[in-house]
Short mmCIF file of C-alpha atoms in Angstrom, two decimals:
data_model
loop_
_atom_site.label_atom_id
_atom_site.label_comp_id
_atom_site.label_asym_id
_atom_site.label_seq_id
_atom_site.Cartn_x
_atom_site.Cartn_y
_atom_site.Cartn_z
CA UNK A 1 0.00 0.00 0.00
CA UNK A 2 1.61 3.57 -1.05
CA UNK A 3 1.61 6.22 1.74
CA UNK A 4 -1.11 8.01 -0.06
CA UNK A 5 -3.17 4.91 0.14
CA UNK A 6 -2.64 4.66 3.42
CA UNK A 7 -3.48 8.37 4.25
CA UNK A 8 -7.32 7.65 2.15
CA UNK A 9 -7.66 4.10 4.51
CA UNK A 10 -7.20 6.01 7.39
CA UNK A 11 -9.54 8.85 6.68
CA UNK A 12 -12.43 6.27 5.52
CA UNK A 13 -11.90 4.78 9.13
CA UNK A 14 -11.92 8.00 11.17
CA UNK A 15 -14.83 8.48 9.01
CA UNK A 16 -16.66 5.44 9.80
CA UNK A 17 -15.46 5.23 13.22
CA UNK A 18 -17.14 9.06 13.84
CA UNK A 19 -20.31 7.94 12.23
CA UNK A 20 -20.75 4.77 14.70
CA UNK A 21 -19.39 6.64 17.97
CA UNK A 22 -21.17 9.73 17.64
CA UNK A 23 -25.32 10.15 17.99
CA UNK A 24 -26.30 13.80 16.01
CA UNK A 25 -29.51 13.97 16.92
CA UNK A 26 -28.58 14.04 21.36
CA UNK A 27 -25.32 15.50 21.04
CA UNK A 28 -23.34 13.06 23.00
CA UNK A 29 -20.13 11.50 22.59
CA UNK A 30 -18.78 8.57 24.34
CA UNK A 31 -21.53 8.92 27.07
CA UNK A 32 -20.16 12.46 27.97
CA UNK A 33 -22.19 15.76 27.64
CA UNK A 34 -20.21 16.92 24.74
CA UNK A 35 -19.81 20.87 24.53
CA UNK A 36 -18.41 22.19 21.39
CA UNK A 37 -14.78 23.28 21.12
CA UNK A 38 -15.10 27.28 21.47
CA UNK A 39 -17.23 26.83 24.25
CA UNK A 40 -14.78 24.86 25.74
CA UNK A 41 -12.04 27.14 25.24
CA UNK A 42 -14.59 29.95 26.70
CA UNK A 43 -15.46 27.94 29.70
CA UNK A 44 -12.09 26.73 30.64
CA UNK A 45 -10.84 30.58 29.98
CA UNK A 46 -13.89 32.38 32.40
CA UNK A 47 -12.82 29.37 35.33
CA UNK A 48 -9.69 30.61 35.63
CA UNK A 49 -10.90 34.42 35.31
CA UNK A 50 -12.94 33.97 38.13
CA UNK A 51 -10.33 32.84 40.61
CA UNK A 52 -9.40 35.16 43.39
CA UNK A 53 -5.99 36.31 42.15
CA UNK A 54 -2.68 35.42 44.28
CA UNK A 55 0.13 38.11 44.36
CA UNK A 56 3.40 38.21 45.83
CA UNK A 57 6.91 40.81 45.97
CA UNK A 58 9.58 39.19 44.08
CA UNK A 59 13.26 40.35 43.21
CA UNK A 60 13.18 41.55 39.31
CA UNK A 61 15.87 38.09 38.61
CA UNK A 62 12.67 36.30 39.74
CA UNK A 63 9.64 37.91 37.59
CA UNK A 64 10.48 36.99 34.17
CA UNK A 65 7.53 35.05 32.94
CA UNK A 66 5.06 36.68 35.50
CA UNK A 67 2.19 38.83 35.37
CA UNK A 68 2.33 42.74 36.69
CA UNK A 69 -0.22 42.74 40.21
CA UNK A 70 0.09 46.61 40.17
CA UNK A 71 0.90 49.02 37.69
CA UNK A 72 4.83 49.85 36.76
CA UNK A 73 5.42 53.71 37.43
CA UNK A 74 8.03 55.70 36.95
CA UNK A 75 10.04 56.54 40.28
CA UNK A 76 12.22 58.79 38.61
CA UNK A 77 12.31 61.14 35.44
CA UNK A 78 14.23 59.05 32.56
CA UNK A 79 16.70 59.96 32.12
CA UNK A 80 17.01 61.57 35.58
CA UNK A 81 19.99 64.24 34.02
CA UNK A 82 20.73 65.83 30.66
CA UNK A 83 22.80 62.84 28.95
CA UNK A 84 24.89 62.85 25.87
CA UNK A 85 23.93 60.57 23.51
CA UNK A 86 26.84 60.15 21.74
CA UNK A 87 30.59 59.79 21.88
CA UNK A 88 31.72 63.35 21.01
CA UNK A 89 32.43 66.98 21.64
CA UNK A 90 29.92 68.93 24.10
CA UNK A 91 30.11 73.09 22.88
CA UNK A 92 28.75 75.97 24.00
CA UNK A 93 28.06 79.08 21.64
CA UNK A 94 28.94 79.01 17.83
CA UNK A 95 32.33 77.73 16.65
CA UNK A 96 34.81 77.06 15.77
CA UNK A 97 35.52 76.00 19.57
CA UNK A 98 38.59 76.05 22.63
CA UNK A 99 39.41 72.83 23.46
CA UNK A 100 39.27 72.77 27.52
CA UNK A 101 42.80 71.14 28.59
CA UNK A 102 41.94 67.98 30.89
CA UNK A 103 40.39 65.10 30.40
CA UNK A 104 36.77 64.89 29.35
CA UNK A 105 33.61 64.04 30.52
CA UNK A 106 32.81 60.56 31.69
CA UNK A 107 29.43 58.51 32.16
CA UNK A 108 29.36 58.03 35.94
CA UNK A 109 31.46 60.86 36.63
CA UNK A 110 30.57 63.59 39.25
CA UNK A 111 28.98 66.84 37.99
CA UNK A 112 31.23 68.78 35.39
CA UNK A 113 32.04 71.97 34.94
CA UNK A 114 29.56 74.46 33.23
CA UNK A 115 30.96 75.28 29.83
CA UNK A 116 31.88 79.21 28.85
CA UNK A 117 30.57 80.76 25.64
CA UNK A 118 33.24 79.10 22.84
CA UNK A 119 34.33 76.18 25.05
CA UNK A 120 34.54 72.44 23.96
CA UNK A 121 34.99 69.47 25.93
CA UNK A 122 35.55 65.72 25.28
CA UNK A 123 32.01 63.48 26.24
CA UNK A 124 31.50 60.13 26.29
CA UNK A 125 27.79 58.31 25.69
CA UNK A 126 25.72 58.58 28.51
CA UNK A 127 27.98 61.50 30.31
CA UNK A 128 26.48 64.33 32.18
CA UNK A 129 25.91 67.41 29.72
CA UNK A 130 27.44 70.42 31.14
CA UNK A 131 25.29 73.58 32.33
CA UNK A 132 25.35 75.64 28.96
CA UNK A 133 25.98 73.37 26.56
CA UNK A 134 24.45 74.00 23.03
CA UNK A 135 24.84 70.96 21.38
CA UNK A 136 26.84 67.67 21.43
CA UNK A 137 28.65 67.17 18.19
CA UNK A 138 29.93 63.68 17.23
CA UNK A 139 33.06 62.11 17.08
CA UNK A 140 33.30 61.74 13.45
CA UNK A 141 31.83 65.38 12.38
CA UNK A 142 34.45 67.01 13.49
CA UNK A 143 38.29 68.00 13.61
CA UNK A 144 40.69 69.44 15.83
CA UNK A 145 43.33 72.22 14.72
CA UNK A 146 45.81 72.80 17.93
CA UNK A 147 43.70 73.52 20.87
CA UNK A 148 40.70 74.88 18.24
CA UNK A 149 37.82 72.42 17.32
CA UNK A 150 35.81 72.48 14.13
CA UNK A 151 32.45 71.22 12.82
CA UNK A 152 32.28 69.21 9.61
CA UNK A 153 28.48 70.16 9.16
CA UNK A 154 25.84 72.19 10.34
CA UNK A 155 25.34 72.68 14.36
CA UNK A 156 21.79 72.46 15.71
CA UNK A 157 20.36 73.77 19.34
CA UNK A 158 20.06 70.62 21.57
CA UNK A 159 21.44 67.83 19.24
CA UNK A 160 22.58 64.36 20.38
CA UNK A 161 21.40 65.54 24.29
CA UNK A 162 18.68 63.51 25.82
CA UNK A 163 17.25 65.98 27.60
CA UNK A 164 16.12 64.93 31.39
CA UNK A 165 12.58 63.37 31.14
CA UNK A 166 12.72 62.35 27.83
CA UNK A 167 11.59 59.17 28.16
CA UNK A 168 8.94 59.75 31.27
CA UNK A 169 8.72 61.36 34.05
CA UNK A 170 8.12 60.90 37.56
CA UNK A 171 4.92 59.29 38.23
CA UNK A 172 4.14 58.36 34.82
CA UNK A 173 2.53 55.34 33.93
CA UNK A 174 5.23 52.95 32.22
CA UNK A 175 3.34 49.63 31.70
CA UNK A 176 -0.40 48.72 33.69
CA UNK A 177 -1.41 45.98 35.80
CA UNK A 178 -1.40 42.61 34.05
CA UNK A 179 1.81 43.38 31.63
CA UNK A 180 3.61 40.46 31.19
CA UNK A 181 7.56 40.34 32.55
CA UNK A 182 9.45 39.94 29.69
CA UNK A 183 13.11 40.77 29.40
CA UNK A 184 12.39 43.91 27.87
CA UNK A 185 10.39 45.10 31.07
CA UNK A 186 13.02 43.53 33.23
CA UNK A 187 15.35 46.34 31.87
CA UNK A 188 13.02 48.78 31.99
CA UNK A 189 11.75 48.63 35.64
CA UNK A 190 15.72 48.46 36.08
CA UNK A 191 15.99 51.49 34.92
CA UNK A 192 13.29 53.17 36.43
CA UNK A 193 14.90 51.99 39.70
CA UNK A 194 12.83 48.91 40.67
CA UNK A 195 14.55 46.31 42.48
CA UNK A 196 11.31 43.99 42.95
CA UNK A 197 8.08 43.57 41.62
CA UNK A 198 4.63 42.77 42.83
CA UNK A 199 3.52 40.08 40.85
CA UNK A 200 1.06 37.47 39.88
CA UNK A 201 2.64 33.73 40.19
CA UNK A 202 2.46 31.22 38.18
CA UNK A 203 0.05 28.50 38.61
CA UNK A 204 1.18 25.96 40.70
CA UNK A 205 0.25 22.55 38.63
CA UNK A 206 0.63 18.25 40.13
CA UNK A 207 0.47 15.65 36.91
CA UNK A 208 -0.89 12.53 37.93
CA UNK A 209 -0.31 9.94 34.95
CA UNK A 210 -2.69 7.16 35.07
CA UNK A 211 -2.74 3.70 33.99
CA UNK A 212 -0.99 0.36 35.02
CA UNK A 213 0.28 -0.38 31.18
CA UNK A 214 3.16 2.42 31.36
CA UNK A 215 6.61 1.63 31.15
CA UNK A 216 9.43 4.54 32.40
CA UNK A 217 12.41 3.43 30.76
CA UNK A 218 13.13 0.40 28.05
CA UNK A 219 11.12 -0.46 25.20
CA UNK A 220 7.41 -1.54 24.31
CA UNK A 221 7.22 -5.27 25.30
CA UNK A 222 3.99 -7.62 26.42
CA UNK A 223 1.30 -5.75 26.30
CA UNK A 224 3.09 -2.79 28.09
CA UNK A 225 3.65 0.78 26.25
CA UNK A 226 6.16 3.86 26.74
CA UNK A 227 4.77 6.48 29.05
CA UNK A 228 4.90 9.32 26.44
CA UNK A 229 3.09 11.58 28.79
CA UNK A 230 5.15 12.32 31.76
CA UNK A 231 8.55 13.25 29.75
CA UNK A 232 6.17 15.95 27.76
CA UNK A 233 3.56 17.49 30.15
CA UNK A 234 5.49 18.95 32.70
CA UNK A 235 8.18 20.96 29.97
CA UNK A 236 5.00 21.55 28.02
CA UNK A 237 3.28 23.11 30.94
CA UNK A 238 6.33 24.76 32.41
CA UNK A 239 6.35 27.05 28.71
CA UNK A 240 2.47 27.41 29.24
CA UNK A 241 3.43 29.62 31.96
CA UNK A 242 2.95 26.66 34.97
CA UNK A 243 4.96 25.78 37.85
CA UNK A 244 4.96 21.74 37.78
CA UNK A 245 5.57 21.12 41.50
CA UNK A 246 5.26 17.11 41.11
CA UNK A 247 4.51 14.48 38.47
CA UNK A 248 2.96 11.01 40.04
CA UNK A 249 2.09 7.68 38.40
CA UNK A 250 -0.84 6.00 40.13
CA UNK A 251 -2.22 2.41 38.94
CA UNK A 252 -5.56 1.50 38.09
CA UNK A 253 -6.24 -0.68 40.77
CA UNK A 254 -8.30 0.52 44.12
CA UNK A 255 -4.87 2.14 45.94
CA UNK A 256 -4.58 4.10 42.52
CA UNK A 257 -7.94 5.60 43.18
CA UNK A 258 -7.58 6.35 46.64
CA UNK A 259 -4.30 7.80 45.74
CA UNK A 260 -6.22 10.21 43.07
CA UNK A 261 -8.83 11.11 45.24
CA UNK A 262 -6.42 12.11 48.05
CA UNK A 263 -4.99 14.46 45.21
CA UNK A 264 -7.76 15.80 44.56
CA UNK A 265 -8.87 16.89 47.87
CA UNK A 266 -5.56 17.47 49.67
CA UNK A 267 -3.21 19.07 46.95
CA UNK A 268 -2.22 22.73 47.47
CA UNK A 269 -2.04 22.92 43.54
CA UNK A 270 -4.08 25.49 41.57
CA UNK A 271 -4.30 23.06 39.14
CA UNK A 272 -4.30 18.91 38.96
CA UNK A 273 -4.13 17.37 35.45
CA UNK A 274 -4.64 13.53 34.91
CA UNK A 275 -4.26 11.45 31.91
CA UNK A 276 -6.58 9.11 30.94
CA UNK A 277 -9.24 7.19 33.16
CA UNK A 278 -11.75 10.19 31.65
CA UNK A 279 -13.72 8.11 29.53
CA UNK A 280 -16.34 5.13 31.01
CA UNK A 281 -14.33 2.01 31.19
CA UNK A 282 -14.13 -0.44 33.74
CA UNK A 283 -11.34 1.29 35.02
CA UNK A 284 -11.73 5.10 34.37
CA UNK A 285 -11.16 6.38 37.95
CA UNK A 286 -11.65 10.15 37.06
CA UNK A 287 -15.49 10.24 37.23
CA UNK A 288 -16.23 8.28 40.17
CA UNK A 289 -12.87 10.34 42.22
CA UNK A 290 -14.73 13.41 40.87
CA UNK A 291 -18.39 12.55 42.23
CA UNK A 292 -16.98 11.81 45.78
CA UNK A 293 -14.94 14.77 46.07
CA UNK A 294 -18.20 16.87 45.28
CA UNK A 295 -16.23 18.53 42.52
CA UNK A 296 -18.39 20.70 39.39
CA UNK A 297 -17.86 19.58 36.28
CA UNK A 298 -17.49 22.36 33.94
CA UNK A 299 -16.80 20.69 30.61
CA UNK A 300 -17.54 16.83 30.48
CA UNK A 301 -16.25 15.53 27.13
CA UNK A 302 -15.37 18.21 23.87
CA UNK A 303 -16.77 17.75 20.58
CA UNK A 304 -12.99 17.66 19.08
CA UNK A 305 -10.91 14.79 17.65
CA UNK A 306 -8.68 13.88 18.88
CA UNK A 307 -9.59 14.17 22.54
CA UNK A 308 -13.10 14.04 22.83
CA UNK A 309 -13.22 12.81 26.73
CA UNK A 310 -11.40 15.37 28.04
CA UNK A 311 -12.68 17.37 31.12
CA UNK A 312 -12.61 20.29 33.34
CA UNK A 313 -14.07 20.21 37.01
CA UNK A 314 -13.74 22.94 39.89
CA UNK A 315 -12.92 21.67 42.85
CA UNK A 316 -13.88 23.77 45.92
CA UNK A 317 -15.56 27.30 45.88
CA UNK A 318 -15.76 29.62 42.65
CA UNK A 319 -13.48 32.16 43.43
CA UNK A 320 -11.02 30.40 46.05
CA UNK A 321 -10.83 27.17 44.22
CA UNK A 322 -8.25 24.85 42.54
CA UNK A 323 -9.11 23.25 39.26
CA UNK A 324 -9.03 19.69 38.00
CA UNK A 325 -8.26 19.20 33.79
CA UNK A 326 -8.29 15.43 33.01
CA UNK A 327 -6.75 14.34 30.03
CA UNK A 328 -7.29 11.60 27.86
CA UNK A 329 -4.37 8.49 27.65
CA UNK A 330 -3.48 8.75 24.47
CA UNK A 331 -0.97 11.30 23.96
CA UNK A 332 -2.05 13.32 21.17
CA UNK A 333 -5.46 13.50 22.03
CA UNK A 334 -4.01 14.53 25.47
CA UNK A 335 -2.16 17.49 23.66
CA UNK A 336 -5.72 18.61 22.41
CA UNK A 337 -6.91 18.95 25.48
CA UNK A 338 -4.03 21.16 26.51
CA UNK A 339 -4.53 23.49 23.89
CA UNK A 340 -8.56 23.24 24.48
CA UNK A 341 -8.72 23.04 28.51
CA UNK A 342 -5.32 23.75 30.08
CA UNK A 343 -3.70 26.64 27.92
CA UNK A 344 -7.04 28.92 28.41
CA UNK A 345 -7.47 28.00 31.60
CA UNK A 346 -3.57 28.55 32.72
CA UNK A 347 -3.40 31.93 30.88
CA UNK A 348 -6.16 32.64 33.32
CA UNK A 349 -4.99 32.07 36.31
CA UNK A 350 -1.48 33.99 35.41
CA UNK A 351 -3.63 36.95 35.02
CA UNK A 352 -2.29 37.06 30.90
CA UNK A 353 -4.66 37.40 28.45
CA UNK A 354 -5.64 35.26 25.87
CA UNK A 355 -3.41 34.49 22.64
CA UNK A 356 -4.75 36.81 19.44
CA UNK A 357 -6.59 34.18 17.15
CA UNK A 358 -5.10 34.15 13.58
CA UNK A 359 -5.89 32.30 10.55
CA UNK A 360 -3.25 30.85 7.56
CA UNK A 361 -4.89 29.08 4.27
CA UNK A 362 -4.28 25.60 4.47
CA UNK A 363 -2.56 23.77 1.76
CA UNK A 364 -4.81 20.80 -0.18
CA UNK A 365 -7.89 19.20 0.73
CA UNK A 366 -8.37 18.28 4.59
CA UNK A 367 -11.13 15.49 5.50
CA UNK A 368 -12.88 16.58 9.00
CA UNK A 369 -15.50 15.07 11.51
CA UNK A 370 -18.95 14.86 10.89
CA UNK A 371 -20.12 16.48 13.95
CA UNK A 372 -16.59 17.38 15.73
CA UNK A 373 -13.97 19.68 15.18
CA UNK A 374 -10.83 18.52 14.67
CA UNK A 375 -7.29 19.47 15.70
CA UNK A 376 -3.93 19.10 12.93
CA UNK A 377 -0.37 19.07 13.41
CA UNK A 378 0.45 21.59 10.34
CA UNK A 379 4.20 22.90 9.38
CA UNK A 380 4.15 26.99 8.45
CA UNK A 381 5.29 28.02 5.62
CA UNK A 382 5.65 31.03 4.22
CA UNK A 383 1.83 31.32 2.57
CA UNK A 384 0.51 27.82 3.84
CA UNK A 385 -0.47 25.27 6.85
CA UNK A 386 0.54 22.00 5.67
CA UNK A 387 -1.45 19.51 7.38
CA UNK A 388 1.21 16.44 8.50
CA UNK A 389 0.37 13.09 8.34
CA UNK A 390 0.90 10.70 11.53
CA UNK A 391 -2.10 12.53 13.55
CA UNK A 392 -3.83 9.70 15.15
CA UNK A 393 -5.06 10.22 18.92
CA UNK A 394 -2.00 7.43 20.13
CA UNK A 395 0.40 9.31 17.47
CA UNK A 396 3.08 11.94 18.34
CA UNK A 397 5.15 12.04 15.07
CA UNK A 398 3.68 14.56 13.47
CA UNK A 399 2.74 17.09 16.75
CA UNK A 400 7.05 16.41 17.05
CA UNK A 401 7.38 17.84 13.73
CA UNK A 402 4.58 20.74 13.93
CA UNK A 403 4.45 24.51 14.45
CA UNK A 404 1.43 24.43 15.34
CA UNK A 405 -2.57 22.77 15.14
CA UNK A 406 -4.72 23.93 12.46
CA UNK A 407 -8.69 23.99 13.72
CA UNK A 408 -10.79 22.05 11.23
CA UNK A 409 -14.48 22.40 11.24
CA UNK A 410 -16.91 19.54 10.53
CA UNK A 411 -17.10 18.22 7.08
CA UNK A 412 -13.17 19.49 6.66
CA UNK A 413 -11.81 22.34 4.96
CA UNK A 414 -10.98 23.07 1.30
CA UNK A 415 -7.37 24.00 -0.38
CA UNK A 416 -7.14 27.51 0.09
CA UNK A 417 -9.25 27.94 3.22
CA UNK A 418 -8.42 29.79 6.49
CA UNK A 419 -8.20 28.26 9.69
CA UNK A 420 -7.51 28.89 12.79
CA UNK A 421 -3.86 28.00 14.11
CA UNK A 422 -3.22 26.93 18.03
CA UNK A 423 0.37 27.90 18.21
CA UNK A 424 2.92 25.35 20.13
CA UNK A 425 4.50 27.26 22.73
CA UNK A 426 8.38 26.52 21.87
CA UNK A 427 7.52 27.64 18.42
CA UNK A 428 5.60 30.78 19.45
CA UNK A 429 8.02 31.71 22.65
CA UNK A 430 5.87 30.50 25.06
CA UNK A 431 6.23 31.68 28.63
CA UNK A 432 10.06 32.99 30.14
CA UNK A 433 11.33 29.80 31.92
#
């Protein structure tokens, strides 16, 4: 069979196996209360909105990635003196200039000496302008003759000097409450003389990898499979902005439920994710753990492939409360629902808005759900999404090899169309780590 034989046999039996799992007429998918993917996205988003925000003081080498609590004012006019900006001559009056004997004026240096009508004096970038100085003229337009200095062109009032307060001045608003800490505004609450910042944290997030087939080191053998999931969730939630403070493995068997359910009730995380156990088997812990912690279930099952069983309860009150995403087993339908559940939800809680939503025409034909969106590893080009093969739920090559996840309505989406790209977060920048 050629690999585009292959790629038709596989879509026939997504398409089949959609048309015998799914029931159009109630809406429901694998026994779960299906919601549809926006709404999803929109629910998972507003949870973590409505959570009483935590702040805390933190030295500036400790806010990169973290959300501004209060607003970033200036506590100083910048720049707090009249500054050269150049390497040069500082001169006072019209020239040609005297040279003043002595060595010239340095950044960090004291105050210098006010210049006299016809005096020059060696600057360097970031110096101190001297009281009366007309303009700073640069190395390179001009040229001494014995102790006289000349311009090479035209002299203007003011030039090269940052004048004090350029930038702001005191009091002014530099960036508002909820700017994210990014290098840039590291250096520029530096310079306005910060030394901490009062910040949101990030979300403090406990994995809890389910299931008694998973291997941790060693390869595939009797029935038993690789966990995928633990080597990827907690780097994957780290760039999502997340602080992973543990990652468990619990079995399937009673102690592995009890284990979950003392998780869920005693953890001090903002967040608890789970893979698999969401969906109704025999062993699918999630529900019943859910039910007798008296958790809310917010989103029970997503009208996506991959990833339909996905879920997203609130555990405890509405503003005070943690948050429980449970992810399906198989590991790229267990990406979906990071992208659909925990990436909304995270952003949230961080106190960062959402990501803008842009669209990129997708290259050829791609098949969709009946009733479901569904969710593509695509490679970016310079015009194009090209979809990537290798996208079923237990597949990770092509996610490995993707810039992103193009959203595909029912019934697909034509050559040419627009649609809607999730970005991965190494390929976007993610969040500061």
């Amino acid at each position: 069979m050629t690999p585009t034989d292959a790629d038709h046999a596989l879509r026939a039996l997504d398409e089949a196996l959609a048309l015998v799992s799914r029931d159009p007429r109630s809406g429901a998918a694998a026994g779960h209360r299906a919601v549809s993917w926006p709404d999803a996205r929109e629910t998972a988003a507003r949870a973590g909105s409505g959570i009483r925000p935590r702040t805390h003081r933190i030295p500036l080498a400790d806010a990169l990635g973290e959300v501004l609590a209060q607003s970033l004012d200036a506590l100083t006019d910048l720049p707090s003196f009249d500054t050269s900006a150049m390497d040069g001559w500082a001169v006072a009056g019209p020239g040609p200039w005297t040279v003043r004997p002595g060595g010239g004026v340095l950044a960090g240096s004291g105050r210098p000496e006010p210049l006299a009508d016809g005096e020059a004096v060696r600057i360097a970038t970031g110096a101190r302008i001297p009281a009366d100085t007309t303009a700073v003229i640069r190395s390179e337009h001009s040229r001494e003759s014995g102790t006289q200095l000349h311009a090479d062109r035209a002299v203007l009032t003011g030039q090269d000097i940052r004048p004090r307060g350029q930038e702001c001045r005191s009091g002014d608003l530099l960036l508002p409450a909820g700017s994210l800490v990014t290098p840039a505004v590291l250096g520029l609450a530096a310079a306005a003389g910060y030394d901490e910042l009062i910040t949101r944290p990030r979300p403090r997030v406990e994995i809890m990898v389910l299931g008694d087939e998973l291997l941790t080191e060693g390869r595939p053998h009797d029935g038993l499979i690789r966990d995928a999931l633990s080597p990827m969730l907690g780097p994957w939630l780290t760039r999502l902005g997340a602080e992973v403070t543990a990652t468990r493995r619990l079995g399937d068997d009673p102690a592995g439920a009890k284990a979950l359910l003392d998780a869920v009730t005693g953890s001090d995380a903002d967040l608890v994710v789970t893979t698999g156990g969401t969906a109704s088997g025999p062993v699918d812990h999630v529900h019943p753990v859910l039910h007798e912690a008296g958790a809310e279930l917010l989103v029970d099952g997503v009208a996506v492939r991959p990833g339909h069983p996905m879920l997203l309860a609130r555990l405890g009150d509405r503003e005070g409360g943690r948050h429980l995403v449970g992810l399906p087993g198989n590991p790229l339908a267990a990406v979906s629902g990071l992208l659909t559940l925990a990436e909304p939800l995270l952003r949230a809680l961080a106190g960062r808005r959402q990501r803008p939503r842009y669209t990129v025409p997708v290259q050829g034909d791609v098949p969709g759900h009946p009733y479901d969106t569904r969710l593509v590893p695509v490679l970016l080009t310079d015009e194009h999404a090209v979809p990537l093969r290798y996208h079923g739920p237990a597949m990770l090559r092509g996610v490995a090899a993707a810039d992103g996840l193009a959203v595909v309505p029912p019934h697909g989406a034509r050559d040419g169309q627009d649609l809607e790209i999730l970005d991965l977060p190494w390929v976007s920048g993610g969040c500061f780590t």
